[in-house]
mmCIF file of C-alpha atoms in Angstrom:
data_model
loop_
_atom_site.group_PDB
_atom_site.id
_atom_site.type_symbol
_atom_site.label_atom_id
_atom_site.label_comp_id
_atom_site.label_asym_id
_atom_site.label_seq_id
_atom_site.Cartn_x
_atom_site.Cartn_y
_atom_site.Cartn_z
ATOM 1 C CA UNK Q 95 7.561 -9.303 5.466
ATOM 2 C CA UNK Q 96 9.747 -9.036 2.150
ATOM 3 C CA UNK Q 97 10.582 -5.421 0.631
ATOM 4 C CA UNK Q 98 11.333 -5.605 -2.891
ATOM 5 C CA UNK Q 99 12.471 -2.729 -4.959
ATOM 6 C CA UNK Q 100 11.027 -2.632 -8.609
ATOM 7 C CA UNK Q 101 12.068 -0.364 -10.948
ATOM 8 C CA UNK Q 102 9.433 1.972 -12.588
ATOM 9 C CA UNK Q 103 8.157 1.275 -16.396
ATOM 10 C CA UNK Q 104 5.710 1.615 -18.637
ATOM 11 C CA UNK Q 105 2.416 -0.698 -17.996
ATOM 12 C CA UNK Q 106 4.253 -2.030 -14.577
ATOM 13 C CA UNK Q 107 0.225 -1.714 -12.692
ATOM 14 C CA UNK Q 108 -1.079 -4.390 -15.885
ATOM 15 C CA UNK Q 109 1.888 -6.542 -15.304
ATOM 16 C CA UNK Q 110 1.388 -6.408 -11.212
ATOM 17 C CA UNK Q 111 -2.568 -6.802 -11.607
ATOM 18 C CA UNK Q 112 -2.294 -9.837 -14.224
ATOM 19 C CA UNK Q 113 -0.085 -11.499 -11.913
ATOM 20 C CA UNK Q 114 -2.284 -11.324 -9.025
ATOM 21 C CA UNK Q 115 -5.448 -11.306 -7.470
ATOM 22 C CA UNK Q 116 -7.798 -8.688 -5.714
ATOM 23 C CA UNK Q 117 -8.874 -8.175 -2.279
ATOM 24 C CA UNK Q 118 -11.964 -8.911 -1.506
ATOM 25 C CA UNK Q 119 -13.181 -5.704 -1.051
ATOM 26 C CA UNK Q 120 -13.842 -3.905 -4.355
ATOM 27 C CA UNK Q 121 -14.527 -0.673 -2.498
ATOM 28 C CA UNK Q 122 -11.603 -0.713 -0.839
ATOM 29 C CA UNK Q 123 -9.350 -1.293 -3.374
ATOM 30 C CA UNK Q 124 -11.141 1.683 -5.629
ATOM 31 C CA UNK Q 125 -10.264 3.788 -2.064
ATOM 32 C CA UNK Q 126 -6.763 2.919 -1.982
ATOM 33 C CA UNK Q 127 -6.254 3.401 -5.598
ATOM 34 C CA UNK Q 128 -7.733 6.852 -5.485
ATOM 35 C CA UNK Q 129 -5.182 7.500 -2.973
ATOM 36 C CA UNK Q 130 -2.436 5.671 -5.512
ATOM 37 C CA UNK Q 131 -2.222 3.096 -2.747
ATOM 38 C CA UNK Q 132 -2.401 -0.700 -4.857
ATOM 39 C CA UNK Q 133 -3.093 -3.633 -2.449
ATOM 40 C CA UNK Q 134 -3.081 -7.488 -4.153
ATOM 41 C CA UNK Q 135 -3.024 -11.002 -3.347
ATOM 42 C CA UNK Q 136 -0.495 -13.143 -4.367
ATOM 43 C CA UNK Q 137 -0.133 -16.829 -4.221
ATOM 44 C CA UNK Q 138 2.698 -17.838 -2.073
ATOM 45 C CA UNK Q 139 3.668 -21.015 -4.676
ATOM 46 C CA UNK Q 140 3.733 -18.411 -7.760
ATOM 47 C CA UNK Q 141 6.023 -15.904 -5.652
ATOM 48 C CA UNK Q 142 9.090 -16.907 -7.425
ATOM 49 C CA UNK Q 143 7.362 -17.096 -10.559
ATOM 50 C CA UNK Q 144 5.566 -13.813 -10.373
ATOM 51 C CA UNK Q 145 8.700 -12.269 -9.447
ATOM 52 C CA UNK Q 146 10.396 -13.570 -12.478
ATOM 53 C CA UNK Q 147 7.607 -12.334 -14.611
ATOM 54 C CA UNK Q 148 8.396 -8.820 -13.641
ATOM 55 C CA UNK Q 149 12.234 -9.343 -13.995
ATOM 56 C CA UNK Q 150 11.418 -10.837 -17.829
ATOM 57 C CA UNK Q 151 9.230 -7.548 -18.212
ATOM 58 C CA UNK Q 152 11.799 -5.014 -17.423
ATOM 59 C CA UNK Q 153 11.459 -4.641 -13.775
ATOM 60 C CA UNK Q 154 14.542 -6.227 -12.269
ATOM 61 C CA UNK Q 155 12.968 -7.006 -8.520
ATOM 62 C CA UNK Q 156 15.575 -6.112 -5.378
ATOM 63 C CA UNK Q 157 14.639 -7.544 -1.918
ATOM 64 C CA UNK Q 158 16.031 -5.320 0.188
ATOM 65 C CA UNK Q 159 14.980 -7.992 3.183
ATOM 66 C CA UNK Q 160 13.188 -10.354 4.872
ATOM 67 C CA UNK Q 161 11.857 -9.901 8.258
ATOM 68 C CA UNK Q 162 8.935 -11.819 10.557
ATOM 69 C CA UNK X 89 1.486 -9.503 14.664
ATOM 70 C CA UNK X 90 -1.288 -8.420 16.868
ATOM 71 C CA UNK X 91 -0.033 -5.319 18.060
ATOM 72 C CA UNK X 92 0.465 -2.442 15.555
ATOM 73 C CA UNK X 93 3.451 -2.289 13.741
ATOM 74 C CA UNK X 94 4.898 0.402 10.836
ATOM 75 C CA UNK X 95 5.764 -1.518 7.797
ATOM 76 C CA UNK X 96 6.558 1.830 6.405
ATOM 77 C CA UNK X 97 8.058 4.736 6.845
ATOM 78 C CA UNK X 98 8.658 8.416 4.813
ATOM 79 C CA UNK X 99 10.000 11.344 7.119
ATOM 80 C CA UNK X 100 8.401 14.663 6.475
ATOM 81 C CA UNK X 101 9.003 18.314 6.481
ATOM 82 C CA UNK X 102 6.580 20.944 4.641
ATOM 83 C CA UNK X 103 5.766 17.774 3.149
ATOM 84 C CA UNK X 104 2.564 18.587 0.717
ATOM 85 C CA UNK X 105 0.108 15.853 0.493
ATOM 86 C CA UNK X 106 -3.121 15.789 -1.731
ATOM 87 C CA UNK X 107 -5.632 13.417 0.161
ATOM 88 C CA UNK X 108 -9.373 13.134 -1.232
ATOM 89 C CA UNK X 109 -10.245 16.746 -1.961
ATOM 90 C CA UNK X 110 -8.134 17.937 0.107
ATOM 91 C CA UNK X 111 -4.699 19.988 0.568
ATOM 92 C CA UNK X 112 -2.269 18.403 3.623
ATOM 93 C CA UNK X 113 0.748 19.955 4.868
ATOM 94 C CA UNK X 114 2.956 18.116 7.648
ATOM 95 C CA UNK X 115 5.550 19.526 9.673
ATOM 96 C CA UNK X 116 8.276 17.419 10.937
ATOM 97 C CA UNK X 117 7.089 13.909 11.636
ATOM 98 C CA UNK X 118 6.683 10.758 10.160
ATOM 99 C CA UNK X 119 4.233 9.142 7.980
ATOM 100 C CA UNK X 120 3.809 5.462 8.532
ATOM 101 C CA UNK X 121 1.918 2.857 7.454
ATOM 102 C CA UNK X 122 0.585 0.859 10.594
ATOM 103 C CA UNK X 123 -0.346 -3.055 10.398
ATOM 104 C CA UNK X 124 -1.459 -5.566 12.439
ATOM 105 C CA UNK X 125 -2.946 -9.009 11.760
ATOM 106 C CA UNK X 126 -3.778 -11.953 13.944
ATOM 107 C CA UNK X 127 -5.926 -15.156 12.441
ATOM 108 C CA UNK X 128 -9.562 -16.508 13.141
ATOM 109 C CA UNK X 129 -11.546 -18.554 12.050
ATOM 110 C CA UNK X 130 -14.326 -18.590 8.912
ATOM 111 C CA UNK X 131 -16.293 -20.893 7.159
ATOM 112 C CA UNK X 132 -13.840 -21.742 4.552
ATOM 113 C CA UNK X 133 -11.465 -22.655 6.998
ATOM 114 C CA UNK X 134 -8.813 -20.385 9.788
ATOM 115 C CA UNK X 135 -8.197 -16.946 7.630
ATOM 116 C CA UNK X 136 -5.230 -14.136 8.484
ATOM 117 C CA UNK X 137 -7.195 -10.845 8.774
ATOM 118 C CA UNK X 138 -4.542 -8.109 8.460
ATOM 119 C CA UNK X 139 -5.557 -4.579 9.305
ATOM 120 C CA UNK X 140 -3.661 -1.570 7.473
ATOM 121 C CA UNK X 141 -4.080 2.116 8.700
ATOM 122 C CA UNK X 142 -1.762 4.919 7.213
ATOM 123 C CA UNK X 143 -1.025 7.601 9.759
ATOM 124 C CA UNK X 144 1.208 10.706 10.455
ATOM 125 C CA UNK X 145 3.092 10.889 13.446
ATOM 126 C CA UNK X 146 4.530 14.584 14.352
ATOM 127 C CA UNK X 147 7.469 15.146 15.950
ATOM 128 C CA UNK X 148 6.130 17.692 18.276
ATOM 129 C CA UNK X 149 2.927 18.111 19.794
ATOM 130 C CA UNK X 150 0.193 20.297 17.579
ATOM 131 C CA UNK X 151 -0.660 22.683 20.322
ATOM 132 C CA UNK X 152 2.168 23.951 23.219
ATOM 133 C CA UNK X 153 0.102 24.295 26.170
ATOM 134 C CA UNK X 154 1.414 25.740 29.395
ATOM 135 C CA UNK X 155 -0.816 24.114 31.675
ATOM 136 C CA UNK X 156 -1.577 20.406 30.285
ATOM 137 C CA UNK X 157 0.143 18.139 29.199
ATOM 138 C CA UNK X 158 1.303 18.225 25.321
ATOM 139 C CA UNK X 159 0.434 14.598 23.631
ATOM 140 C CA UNK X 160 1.230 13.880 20.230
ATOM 141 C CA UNK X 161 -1.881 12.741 18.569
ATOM 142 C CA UNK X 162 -1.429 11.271 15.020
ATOM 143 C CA UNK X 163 -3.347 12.189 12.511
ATOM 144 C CA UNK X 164 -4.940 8.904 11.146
ATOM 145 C CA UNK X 165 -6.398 8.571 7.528
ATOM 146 C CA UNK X 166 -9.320 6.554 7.140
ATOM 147 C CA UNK X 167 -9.836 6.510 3.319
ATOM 148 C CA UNK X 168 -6.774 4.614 2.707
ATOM 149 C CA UNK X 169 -7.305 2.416 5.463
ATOM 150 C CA UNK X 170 -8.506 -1.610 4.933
ATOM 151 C CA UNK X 171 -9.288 -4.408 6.141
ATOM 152 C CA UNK X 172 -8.641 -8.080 4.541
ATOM 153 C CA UNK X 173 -8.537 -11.244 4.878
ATOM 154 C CA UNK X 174 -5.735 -13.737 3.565
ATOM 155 C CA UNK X 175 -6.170 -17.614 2.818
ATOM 156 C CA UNK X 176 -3.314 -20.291 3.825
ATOM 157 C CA UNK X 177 -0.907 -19.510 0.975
ATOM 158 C CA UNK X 178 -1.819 -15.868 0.486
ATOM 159 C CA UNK X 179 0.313 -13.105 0.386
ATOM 160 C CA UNK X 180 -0.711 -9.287 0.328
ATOM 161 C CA UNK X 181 1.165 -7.285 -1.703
ATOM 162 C CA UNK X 182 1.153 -2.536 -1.119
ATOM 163 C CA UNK X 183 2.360 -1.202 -3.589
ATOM 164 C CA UNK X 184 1.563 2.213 -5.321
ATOM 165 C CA UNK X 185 0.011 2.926 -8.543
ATOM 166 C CA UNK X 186 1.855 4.163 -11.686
ATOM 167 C CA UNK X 187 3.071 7.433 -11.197
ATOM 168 C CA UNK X 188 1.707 10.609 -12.383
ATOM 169 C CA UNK X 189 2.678 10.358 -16.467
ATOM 170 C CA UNK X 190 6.122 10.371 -17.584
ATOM 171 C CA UNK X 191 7.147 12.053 -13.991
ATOM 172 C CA UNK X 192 8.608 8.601 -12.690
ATOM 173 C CA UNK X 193 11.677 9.439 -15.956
ATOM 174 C CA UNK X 194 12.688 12.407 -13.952
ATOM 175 C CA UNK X 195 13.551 13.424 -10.507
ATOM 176 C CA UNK X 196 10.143 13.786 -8.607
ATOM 177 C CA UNK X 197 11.325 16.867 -6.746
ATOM 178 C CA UNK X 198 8.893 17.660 -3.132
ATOM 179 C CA UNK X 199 9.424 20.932 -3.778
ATOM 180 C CA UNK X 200 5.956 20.613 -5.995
ATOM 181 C CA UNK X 201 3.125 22.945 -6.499
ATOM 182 C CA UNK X 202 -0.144 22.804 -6.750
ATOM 183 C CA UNK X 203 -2.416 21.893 -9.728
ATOM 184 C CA UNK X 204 -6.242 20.443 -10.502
ATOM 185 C CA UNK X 205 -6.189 17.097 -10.081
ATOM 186 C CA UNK X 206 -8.947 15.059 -13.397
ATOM 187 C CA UNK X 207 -10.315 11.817 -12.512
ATOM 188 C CA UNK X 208 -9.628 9.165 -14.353
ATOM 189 C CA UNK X 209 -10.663 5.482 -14.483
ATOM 190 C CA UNK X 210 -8.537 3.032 -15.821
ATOM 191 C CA UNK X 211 -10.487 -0.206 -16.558
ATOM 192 C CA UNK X 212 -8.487 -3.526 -15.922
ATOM 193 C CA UNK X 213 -7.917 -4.848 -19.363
ATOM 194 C CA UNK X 214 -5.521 -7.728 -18.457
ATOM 195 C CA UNK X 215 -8.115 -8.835 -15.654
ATOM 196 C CA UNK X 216 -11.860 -8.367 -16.767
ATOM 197 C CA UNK X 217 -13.865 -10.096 -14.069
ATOM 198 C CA UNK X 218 -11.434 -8.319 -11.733
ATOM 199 C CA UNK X 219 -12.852 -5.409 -10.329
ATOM 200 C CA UNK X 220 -12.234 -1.489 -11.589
ATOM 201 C CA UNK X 221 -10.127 0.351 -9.907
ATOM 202 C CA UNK X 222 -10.023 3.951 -10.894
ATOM 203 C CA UNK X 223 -7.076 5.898 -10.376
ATOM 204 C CA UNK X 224 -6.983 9.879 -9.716
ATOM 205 C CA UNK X 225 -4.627 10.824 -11.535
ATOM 206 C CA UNK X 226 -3.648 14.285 -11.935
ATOM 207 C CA UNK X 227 -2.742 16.609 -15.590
ATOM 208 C CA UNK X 228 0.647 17.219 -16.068
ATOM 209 C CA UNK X 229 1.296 21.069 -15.105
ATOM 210 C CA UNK X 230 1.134 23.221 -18.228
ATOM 211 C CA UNK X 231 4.301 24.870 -16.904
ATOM 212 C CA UNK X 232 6.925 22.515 -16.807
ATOM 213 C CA UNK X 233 8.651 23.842 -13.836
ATOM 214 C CA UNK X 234 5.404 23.014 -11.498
ATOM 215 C CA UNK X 235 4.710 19.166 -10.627
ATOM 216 C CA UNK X 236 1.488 17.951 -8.956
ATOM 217 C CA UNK X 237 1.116 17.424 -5.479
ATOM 218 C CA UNK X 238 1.307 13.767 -4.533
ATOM 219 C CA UNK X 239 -0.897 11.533 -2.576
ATOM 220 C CA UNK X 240 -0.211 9.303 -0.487
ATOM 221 C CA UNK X 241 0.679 6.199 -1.946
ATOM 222 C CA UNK X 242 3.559 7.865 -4.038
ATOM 223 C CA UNK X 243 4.540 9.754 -1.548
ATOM 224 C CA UNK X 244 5.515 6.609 0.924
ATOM 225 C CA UNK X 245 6.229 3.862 -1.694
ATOM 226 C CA UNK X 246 7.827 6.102 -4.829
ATOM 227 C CA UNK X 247 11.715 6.167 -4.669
ATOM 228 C CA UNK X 248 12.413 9.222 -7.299
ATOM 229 C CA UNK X 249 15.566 8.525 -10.138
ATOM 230 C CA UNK X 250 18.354 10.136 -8.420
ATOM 231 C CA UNK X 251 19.837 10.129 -12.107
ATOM 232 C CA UNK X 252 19.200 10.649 -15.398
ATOM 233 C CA UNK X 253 20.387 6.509 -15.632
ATOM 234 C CA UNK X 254 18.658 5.050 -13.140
ATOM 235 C CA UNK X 255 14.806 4.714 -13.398
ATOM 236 C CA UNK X 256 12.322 5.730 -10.210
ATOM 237 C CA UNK X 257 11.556 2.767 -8.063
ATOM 238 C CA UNK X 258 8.553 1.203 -6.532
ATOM 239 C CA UNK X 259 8.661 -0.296 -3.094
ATOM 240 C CA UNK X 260 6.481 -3.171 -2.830
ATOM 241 C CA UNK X 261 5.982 -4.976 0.495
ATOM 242 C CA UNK X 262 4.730 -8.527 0.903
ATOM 243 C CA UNK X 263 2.771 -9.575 3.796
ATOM 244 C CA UNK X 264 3.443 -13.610 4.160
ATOM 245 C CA UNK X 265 1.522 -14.410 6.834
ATOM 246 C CA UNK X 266 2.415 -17.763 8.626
ATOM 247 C CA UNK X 267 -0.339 -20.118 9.981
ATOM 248 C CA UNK X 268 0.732 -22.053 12.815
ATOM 249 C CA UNK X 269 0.249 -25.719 11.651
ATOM 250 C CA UNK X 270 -1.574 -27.241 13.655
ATOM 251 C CA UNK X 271 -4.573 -24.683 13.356
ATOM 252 C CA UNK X 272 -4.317 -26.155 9.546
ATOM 253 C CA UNK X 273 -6.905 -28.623 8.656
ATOM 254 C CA UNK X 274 -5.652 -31.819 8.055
ATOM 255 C CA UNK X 275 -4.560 -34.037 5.091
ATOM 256 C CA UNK X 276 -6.655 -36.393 6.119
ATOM 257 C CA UNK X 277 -10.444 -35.352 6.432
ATOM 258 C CA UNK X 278 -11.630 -36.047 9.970
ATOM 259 C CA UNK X 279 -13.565 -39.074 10.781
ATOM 260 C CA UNK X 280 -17.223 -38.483 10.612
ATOM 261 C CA UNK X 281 -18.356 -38.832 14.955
ATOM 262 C CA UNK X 282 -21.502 -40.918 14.701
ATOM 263 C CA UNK X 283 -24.206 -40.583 17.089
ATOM 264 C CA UNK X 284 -24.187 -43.257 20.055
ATOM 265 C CA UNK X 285 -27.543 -43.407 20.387
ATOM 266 C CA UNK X 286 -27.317 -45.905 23.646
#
């Protein structure tokens, strides 16, 4: 599991949601986001990339650590 | 992973909590977020199914009882619990949603009160085959003084600016789930096993 720290700005949910995929449960995800919970799927090989994108849009990303 | 395991954790003390219609208040305790995963197999191939369930874990048992035995039961919360599945390569990513508006600039205080909460969806314009997800979000307090109560997702992944300089923070937590190898298919497809018919 990785932590990362990102810091808050405007449109941040867009930048996360264009940059990823979602679960396959539609309900669920409408559940979770009524609770301001968001759950996504990334793709392990765009990590990096994904990561830069939100550095290159104003949220510098921290991992705080990586555990298993 | 499959035995349950907090990914998460936000300590609480008169900790308010807005949670579907309702009005939570914790004691001292813990709020976690509890996972577990372990992989199967599907059709499409072998699949990590991860399971998520918030919960809040108090300190000291609800009810003192002089007789039996005091447990402490969490409290679990089913609406913002799920269930998903993760393909070779996947990675699930918590997170929470943008903060209530313009609150994430300042210090979100817990000392908050109360306030009605308006619906609002918020269609996916980036993503439009993606599903909607609508967000409750909540109207900022006519008094400036009073801030709404938070649910849960801000509550465990918002870090609030500690300084006019430095921005509020999200914590975002990446699930990379690792398939042992040789439960991957192969390359190589498999040889097609014909029928000895003698």
């Amino acid at each position: 599991m990785l932590t990362v720290l990102i810091p808050e700005q405007d449109g941040l949910d867009g930048l996360i949601r264009q940059n990823s995929q979602p679960i396959q449960s539609d309900e669920a995800s409408r559940r979770l986001a009524s609770e301001s919970i968001l759950i996504r799927i990334l793709k392990e090989e765009e990590l990096v990339t994904v990561l830069s994108t939100l550095e290159g849009g104003g949220a510098a990303q921290n991992t705080l650590g990586a555990a298993r | 992973m499959m035995e349950w395991r907090d990914l998460l954790e936000h300590r609480t003390k008169n900790q308010l909590m807005r949670l579907q219609d309702d009005l939570l208040l914790f004691n001292e305790g813990r709020l976690t977020i509890g996972a577990r995963g372990w992989i199967e197999p599907s059709i499409e191939g072998v699949r990590t199914r991860v399971e998520l369930v918030p919960r809040h874990l108090p300190d000291r048992p609800q009810t003192q009882s002089l007789i039996r035995s005091n447990k402490v039961v969490p409290k679990y919360f089913d609406v913002a619990s799920v269930q998903t599945e993760l393909a070779p390569g996947e990675i699930l990513m918590i997170t929470c949603t943008a903060p209530l508006t313009a609150l994430w600039k300042d210090d979100i205080s817990e000392d908050v009160t109360e306030d009605t909460p308006v619906e609002v969806r918020e269609t996916d314009v980036e993503e439009p085959s993606a599903a909607i997800e609508s967000v409750v979000m909540e109207t900022p307090a006519e008094d400036p003084e009073k801030k709404p109560i938070q649910r849960l997702g801000h509550i465990m992944f918002m870090t609030p600016a500690l300084s006019s300089e430095r921005r509020s923070q999200r914590t975002a937590l990446l699930l990379i789930p690792r398939i042992p190898s040789g439960m991957l298919p192969g390359e190589k497809t498999a040889p097609t096993r014909n029928q000895d018919n003698g």
